[in-house]
mmCIF file of C-alpha atoms and ligand atoms in Angstrom:
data_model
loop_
_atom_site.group_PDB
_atom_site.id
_atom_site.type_symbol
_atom_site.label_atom_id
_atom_site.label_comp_id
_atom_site.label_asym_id
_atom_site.label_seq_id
_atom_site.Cartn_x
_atom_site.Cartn_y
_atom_site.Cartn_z
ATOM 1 C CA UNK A 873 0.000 0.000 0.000
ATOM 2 C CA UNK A 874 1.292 3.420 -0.996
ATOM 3 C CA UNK A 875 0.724 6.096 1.690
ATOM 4 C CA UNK A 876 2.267 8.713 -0.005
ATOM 5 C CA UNK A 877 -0.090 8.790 -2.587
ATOM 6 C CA UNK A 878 -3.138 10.679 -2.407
ATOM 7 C CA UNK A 879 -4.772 10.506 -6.109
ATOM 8 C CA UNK A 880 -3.878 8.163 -8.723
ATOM 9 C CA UNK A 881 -5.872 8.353 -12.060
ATOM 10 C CA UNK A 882 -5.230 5.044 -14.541
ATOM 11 C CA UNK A 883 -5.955 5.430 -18.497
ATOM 12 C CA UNK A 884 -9.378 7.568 -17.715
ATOM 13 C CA UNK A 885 -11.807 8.100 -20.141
ATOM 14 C CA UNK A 886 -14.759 10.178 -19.748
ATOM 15 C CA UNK A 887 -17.766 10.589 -22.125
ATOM 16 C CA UNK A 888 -20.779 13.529 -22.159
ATOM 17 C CA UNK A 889 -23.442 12.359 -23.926
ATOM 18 C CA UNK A 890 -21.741 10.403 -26.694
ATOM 19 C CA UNK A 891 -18.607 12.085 -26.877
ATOM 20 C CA UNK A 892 -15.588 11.538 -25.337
ATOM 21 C CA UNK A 893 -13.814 14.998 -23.927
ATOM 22 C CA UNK A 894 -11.038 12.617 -21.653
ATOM 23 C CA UNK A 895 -8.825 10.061 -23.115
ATOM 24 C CA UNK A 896 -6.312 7.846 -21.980
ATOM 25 C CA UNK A 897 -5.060 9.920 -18.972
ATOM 26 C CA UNK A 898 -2.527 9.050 -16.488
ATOM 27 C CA UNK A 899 -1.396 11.194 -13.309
ATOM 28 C CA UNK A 900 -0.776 10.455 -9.628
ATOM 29 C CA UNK A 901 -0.171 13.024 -6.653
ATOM 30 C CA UNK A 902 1.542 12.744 -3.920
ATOM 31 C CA UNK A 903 1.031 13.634 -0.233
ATOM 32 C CA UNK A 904 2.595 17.255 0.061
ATOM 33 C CA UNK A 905 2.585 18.270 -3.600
ATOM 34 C CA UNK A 906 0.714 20.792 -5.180
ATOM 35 C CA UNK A 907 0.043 19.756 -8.938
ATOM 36 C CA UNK A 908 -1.100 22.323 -11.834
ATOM 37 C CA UNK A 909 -2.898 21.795 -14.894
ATOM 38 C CA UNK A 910 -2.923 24.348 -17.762
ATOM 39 C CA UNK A 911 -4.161 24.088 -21.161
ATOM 40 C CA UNK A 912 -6.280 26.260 -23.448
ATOM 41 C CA UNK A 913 -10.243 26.634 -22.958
ATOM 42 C CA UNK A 914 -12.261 23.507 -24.084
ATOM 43 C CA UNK A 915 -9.300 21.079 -23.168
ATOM 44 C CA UNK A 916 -10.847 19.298 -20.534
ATOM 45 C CA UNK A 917 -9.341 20.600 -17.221
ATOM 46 C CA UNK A 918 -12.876 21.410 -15.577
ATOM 47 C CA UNK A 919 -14.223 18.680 -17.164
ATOM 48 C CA UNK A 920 -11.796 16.444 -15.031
ATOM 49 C CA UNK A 921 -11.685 18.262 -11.862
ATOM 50 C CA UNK A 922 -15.904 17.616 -11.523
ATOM 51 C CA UNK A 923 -15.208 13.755 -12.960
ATOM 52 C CA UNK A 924 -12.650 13.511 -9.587
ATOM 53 C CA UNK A 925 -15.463 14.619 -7.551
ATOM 54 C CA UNK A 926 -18.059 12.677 -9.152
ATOM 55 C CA UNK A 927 -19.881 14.815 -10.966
ATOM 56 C CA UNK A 928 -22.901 12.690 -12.445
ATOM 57 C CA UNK A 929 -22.923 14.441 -15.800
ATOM 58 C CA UNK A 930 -19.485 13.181 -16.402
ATOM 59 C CA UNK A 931 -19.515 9.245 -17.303
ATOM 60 C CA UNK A 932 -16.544 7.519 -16.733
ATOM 61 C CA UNK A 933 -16.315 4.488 -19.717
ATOM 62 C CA UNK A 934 -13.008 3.531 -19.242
ATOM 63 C CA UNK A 935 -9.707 3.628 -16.131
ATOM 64 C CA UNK A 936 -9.959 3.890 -12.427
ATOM 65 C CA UNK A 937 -9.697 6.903 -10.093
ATOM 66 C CA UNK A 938 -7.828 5.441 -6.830
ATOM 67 C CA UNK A 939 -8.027 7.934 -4.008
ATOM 68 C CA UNK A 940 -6.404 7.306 -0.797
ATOM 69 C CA UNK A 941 -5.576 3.343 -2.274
ATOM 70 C CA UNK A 942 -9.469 2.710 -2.197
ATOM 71 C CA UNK A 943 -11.352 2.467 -5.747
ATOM 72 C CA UNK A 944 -13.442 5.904 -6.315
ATOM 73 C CA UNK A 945 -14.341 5.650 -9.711
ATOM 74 C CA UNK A 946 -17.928 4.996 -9.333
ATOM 75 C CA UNK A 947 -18.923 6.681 -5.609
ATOM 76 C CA UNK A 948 -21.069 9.166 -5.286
ATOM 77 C CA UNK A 949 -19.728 12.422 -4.746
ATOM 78 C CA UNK A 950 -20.869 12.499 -0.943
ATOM 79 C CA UNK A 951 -19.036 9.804 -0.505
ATOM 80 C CA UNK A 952 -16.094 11.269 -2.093
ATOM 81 C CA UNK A 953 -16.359 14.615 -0.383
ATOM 82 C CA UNK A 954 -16.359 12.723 3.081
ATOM 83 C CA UNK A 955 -13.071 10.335 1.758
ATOM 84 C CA UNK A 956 -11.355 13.852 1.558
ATOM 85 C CA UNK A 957 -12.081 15.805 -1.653
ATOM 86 C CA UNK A 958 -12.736 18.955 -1.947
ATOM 87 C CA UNK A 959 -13.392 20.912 -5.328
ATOM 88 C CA UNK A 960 -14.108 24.850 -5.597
ATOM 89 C CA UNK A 961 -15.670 26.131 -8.816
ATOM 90 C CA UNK A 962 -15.103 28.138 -11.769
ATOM 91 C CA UNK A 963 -17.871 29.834 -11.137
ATOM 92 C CA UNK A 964 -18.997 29.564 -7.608
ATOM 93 C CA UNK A 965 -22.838 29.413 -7.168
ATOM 94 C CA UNK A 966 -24.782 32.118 -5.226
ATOM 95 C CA UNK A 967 -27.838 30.712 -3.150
ATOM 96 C CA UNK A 968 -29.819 33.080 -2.405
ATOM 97 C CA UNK A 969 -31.294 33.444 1.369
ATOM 98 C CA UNK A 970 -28.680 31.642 3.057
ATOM 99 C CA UNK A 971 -26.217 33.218 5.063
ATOM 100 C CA UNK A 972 -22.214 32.527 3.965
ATOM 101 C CA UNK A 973 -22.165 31.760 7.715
ATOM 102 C CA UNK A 974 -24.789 29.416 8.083
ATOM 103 C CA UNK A 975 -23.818 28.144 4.786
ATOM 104 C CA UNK A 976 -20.187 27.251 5.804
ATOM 105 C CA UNK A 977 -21.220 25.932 9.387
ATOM 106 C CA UNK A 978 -23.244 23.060 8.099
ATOM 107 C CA UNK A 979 -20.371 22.175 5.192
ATOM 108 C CA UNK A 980 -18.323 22.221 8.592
ATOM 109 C CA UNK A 981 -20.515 20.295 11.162
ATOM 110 C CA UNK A 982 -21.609 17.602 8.113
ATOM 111 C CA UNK A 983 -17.443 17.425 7.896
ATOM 112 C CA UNK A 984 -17.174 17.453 12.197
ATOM 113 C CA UNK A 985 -19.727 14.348 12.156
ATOM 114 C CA UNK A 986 -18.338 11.901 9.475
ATOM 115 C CA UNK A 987 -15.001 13.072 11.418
ATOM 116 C CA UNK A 988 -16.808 11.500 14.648
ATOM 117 C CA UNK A 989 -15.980 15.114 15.929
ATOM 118 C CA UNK A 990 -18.464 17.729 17.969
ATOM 119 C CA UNK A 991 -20.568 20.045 15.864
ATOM 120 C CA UNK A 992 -19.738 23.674 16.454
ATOM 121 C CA UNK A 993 -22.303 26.091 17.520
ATOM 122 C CA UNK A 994 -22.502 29.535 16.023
ATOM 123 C CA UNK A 995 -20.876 31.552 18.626
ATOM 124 C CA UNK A 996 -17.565 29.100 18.535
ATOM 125 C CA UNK A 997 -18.150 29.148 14.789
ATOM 126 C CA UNK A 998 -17.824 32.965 14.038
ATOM 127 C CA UNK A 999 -14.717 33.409 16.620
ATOM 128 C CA UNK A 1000 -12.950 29.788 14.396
ATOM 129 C CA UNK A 1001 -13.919 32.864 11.139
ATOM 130 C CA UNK A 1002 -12.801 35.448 11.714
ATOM 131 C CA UNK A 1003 -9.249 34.637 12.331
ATOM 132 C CA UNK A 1004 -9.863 32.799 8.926
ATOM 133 C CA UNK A 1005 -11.548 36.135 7.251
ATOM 134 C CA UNK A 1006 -8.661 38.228 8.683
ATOM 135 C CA UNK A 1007 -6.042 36.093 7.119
ATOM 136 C CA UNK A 1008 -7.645 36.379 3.510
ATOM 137 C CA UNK A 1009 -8.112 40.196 4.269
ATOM 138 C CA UNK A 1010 -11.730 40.424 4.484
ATOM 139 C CA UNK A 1011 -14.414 41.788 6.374
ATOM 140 C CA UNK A 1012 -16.698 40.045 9.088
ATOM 141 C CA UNK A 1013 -19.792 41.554 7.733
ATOM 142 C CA UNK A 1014 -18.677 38.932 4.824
ATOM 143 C CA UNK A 1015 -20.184 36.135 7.170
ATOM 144 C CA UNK A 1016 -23.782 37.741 7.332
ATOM 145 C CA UNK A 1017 -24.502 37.883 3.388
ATOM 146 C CA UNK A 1018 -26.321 35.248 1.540
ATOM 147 C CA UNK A 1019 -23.711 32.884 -0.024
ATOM 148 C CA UNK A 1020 -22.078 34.394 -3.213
ATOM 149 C CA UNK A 1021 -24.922 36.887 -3.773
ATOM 150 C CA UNK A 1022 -23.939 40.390 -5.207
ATOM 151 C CA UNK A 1023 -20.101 38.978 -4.468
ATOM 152 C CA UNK A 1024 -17.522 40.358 -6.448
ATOM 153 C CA UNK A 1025 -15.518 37.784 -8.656
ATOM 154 C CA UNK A 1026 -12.584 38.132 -6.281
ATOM 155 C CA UNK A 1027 -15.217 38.047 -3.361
ATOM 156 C CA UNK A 1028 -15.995 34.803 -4.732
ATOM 157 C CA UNK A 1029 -12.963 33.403 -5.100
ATOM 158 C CA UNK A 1030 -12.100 34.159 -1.529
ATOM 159 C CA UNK A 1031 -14.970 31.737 -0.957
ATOM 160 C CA UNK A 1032 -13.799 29.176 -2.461
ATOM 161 C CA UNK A 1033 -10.673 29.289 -0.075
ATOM 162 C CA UNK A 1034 -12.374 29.749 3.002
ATOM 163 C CA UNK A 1035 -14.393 26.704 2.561
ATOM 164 C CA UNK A 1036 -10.961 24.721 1.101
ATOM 165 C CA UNK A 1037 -9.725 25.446 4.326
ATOM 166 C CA UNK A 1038 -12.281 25.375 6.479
ATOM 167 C CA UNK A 1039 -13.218 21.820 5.235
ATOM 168 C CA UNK A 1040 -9.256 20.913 5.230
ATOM 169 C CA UNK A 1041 -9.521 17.790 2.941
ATOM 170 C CA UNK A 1042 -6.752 15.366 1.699
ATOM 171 C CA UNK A 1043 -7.146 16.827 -1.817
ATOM 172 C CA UNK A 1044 -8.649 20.248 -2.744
ATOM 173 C CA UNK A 1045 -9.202 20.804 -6.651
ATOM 174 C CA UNK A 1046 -9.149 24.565 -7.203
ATOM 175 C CA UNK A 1047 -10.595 25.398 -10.667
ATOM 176 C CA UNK A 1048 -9.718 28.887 -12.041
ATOM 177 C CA UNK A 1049 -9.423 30.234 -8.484
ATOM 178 C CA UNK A 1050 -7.219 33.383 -10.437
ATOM 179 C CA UNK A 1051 -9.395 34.354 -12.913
ATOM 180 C CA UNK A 1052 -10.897 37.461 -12.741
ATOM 181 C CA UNK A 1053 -8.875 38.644 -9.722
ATOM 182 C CA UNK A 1054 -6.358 41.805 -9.576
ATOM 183 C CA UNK A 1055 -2.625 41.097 -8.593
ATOM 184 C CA UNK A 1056 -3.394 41.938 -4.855
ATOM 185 C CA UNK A 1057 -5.855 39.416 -4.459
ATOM 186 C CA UNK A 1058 -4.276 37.333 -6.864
ATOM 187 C CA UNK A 1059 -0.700 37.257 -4.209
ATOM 188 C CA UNK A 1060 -3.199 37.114 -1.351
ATOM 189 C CA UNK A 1061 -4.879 33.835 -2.525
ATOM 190 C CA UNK A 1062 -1.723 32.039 -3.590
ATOM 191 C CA UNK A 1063 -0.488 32.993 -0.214
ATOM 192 C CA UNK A 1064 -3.304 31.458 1.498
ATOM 193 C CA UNK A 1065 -2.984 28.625 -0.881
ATOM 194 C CA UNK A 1066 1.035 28.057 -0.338
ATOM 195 C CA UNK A 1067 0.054 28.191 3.770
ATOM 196 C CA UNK A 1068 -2.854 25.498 3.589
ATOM 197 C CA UNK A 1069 -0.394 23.219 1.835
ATOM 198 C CA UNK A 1070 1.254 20.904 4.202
ATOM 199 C CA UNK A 1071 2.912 17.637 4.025
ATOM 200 C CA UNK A 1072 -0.291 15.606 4.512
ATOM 201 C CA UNK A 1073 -2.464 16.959 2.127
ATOM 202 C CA UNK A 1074 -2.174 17.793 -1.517
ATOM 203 C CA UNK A 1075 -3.611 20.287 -3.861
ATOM 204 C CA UNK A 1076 -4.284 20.484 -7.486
ATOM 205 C CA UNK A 1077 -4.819 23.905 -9.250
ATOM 206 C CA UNK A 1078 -6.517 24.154 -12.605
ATOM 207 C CA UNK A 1079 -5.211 27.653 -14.433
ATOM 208 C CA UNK A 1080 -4.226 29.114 -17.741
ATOM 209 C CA UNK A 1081 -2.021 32.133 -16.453
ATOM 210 C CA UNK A 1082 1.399 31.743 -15.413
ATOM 211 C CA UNK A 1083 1.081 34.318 -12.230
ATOM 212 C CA UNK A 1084 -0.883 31.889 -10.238
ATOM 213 C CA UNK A 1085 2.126 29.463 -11.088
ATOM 214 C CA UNK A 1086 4.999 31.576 -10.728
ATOM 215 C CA UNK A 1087 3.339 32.248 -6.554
ATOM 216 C CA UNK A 1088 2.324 28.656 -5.988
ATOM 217 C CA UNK A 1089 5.849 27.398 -7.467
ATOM 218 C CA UNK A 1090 4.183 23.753 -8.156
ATOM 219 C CA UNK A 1091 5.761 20.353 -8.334
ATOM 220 C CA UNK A 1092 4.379 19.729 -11.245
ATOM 221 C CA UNK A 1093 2.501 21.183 -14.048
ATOM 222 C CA UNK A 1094 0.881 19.213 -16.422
ATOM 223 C CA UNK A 1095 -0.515 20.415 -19.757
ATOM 224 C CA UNK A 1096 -3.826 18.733 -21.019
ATOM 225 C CA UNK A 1097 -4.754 18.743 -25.085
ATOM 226 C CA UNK A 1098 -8.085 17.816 -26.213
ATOM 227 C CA UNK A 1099 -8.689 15.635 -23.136
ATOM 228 C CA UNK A 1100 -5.085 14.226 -22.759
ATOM 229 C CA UNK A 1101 -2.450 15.463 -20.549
ATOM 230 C CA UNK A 1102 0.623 15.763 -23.535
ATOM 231 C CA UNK A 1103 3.498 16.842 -21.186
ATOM 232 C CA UNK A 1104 4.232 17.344 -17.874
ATOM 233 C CA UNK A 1105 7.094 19.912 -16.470
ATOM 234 C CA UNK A 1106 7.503 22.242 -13.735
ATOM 235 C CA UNK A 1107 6.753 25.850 -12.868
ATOM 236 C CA UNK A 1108 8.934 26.413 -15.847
ATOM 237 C CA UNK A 1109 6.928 24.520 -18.193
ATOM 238 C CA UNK A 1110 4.355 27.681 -17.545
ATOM 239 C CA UNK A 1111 7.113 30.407 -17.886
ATOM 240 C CA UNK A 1112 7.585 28.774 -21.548
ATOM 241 C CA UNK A 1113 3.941 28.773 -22.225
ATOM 242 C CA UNK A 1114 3.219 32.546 -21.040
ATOM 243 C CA UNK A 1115 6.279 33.741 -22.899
ATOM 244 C CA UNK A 1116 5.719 31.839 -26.408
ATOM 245 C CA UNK A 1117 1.920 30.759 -26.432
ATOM 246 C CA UNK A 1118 0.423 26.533 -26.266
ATOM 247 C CA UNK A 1119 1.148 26.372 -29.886
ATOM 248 C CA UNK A 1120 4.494 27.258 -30.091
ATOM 249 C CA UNK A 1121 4.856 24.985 -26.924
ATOM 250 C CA UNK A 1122 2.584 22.131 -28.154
ATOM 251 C CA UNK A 1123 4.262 21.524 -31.631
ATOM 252 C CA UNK A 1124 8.027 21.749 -30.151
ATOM 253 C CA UNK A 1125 8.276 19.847 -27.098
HETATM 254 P P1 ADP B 1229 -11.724 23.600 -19.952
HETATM 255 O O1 ADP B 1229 -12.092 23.618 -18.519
HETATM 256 O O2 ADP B 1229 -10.345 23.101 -20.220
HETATM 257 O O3 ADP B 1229 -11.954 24.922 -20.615
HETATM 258 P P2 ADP B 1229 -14.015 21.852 -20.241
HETATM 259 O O4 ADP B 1229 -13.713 20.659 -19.439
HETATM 260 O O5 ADP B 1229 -14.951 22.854 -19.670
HETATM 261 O O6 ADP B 1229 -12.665 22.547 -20.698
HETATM 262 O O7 ADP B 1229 -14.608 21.378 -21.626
HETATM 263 C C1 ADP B 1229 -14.024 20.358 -22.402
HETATM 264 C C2 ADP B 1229 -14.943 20.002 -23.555
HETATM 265 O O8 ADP B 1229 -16.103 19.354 -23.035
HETATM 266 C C3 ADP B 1229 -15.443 21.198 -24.354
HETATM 267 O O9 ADP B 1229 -15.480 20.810 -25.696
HETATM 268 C C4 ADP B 1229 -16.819 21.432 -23.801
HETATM 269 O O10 ADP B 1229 -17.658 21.993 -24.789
HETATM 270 C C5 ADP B 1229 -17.264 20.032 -23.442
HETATM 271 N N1 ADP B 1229 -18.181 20.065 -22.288
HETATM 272 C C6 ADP B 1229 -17.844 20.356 -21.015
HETATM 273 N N2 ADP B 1229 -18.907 20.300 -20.189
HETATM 274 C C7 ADP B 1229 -19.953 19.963 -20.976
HETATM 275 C C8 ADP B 1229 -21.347 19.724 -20.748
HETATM 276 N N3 ADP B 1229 -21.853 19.828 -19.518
HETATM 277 N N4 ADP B 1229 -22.115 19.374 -21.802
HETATM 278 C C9 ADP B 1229 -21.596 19.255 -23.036
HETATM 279 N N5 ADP B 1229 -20.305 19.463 -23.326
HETATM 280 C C10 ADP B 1229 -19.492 19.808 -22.332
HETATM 281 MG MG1 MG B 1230 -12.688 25.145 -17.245
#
C-alpha cells in the first residue's frame, strides 16, 4: 500500500453524452505536492476536476480513479467529499437566502460528524472565522450575506478558499481560483494557498495564467490537449507557455 499517494488516475476516459472529452489519462499526486494543470479553454481541465469529484454528468467508460488506495471511480460524490475531496468552482454558485455563515457551518458540522468530531455552535463558529476572514483580508460583515450573492468575482474566489480550508480535505481541486482577480488578491490567494499546503495533504490547481504558477511554485505542471495530458514539467513549463503561447509549446516539445 502506498501512503504517499493521495490521487492516482489510470488510463481515464470520460464521455458527455456520446462524446468523449477525456482520453487515456494518467497522473498520480503525492502527499505534500501541489500539482497544476494548464491548457487552453475547451481542453478538458474542468471537465476532469468535476469527474474527480463525481460529478454525475461526467460518465466515466473507461480507467480507475484510486483515491487514498481505495477504488473511487464509481462513488457518489458524498461519498467522495467525506473520503477527503474537496473541489471549488469556476464559477462559484450564489444561493440566495442563506447566510455565507450558516452556509459554511453546516459544510463544517456535516465534515465534524463523518469526522466523529463535535458540531460547532454559532458563537464558537464565528470566533474559528474570523481569524480565517482576517487572514484572507476580508471583512466580518462577509459572514452575514447570503452565499455568493452580489459577491464580487474576487469576493468569490475568496470563498472558495475559506471553505478549502475550512473543510481541510486530503485533496482540494481549485478550478480557475485566479481568474478574474487583480494582482493583490491574486498574491493574497496564492499565499493562502502556499500556507494550507502541508505535508499531509495535496492540492491540485486548474489555471491558464502563469502568475498563479509563478506564486504557488508547483511540483508539477501538467498540460492537457483535447482531453489528454501531452506533457508534464515544472513551474517552468508555464514560464515557456506565457512567454511563447500553447502552440508554439505544443508543436516543439
Ligand atoms: P476547460 O475547462 O479546459 O476549458 P471543459 O472541461 O470545460 O474545458 O470542456 C471540455 C470540452 O467538453 C469542451 O469541448 C466542452 O464543450 C465540453 N463540455 C464540457 N462540459 C460539458 C457539458 N456539460 N455538456 C456538453 N459538453 C461539455
Ligand atoms: Mg474550465
Amino acid at each position: 500500500m502506498n501512503t504517499q499517494q493521495i490521487l492516482k488516475i489510470k488510463n481515464l476516459q470520460v464521455k458527455i453524452q456520446n462524446e468523449i472529452i477525456i482520453k487515456k489519462l494518467n497522473f498520480s499526486i503525492n502527499r505534500g505536492e501541489i500539482h497544476a494543470i494548464m491548457g487552453k479553454n475547451g481542453s478538458g481541465k474542468s471537465t476532469l476536476a468535476k469527474t474527480i469529484a463525481g460529478h454525475p454528468r461526467y460518465n466515466i467508460t473507461q480507467g480507475q480513479i484510486i483515491f487514498n488506495n481505495e477504488d473511487i471511480t464509481h462513488e457518489e460524490p458524498e461519498i467522495r467529499s467525506n473520503k477527503g475531496i474537496f473541489l471549488g468552482f469556476q464559477y462559484p454558485v450564489e444561493i440566495a437566502g442563506v447566510s455565507n455563515i450558516d452556509f459554511l457551518r453546516l459544510a463544517y458540522n456535516c465534515e465534524q460528524k463523518t469526522l466523529n468530531k463535535p458540531e460547532s455552535d454559532p458563537l464558537s463558529f464565528f470566533e474559528i472565522m474570523a481569524k480565517k476572514l482576517k487572514n484572507i483580508n476580508m471583512d466580518d460583515s462577509f459572514l452575514n450575506r447570503n452565499v455568493n450573492e452580489g459577491f464580487s468575482g474576487g469576493e468569490k474566489k475568496k470563498n472558495e478558499i475559506l471553505q478549502m480550508s475550512l473543510l481541510n480535505k486530503d485533496l482540494s481541486i481549485l478550478d480557475e481560483i485566479d481568474s478574474g482577480l487583480d494582482v493583490e488578491a491574486l498574491k493574497n490567494i496564492s499565499e493562502h494557498i502556499k500556507n494550507f499546503s502541508n505535508k499531509n495533504n495535496a492540492i491540485l490547481v486548474i489555471t491558464h495564467y502563469e502568475k498563479l504558477i509563478d506564486y504557488l511554485q508547483p511540483e508539477y505542471v501538467h498540460i492537457m490537449k483535447e482531453g489528454e495530458i501531452v506533457y508534464t514539467g515544472n513551474y517552468e513549463t508555464a514560464k515557456l507557455i506565457e512567454n511563447k503561447g500553447y502552440d508554439f509549446f505544443l508543436n516543439n516539445y
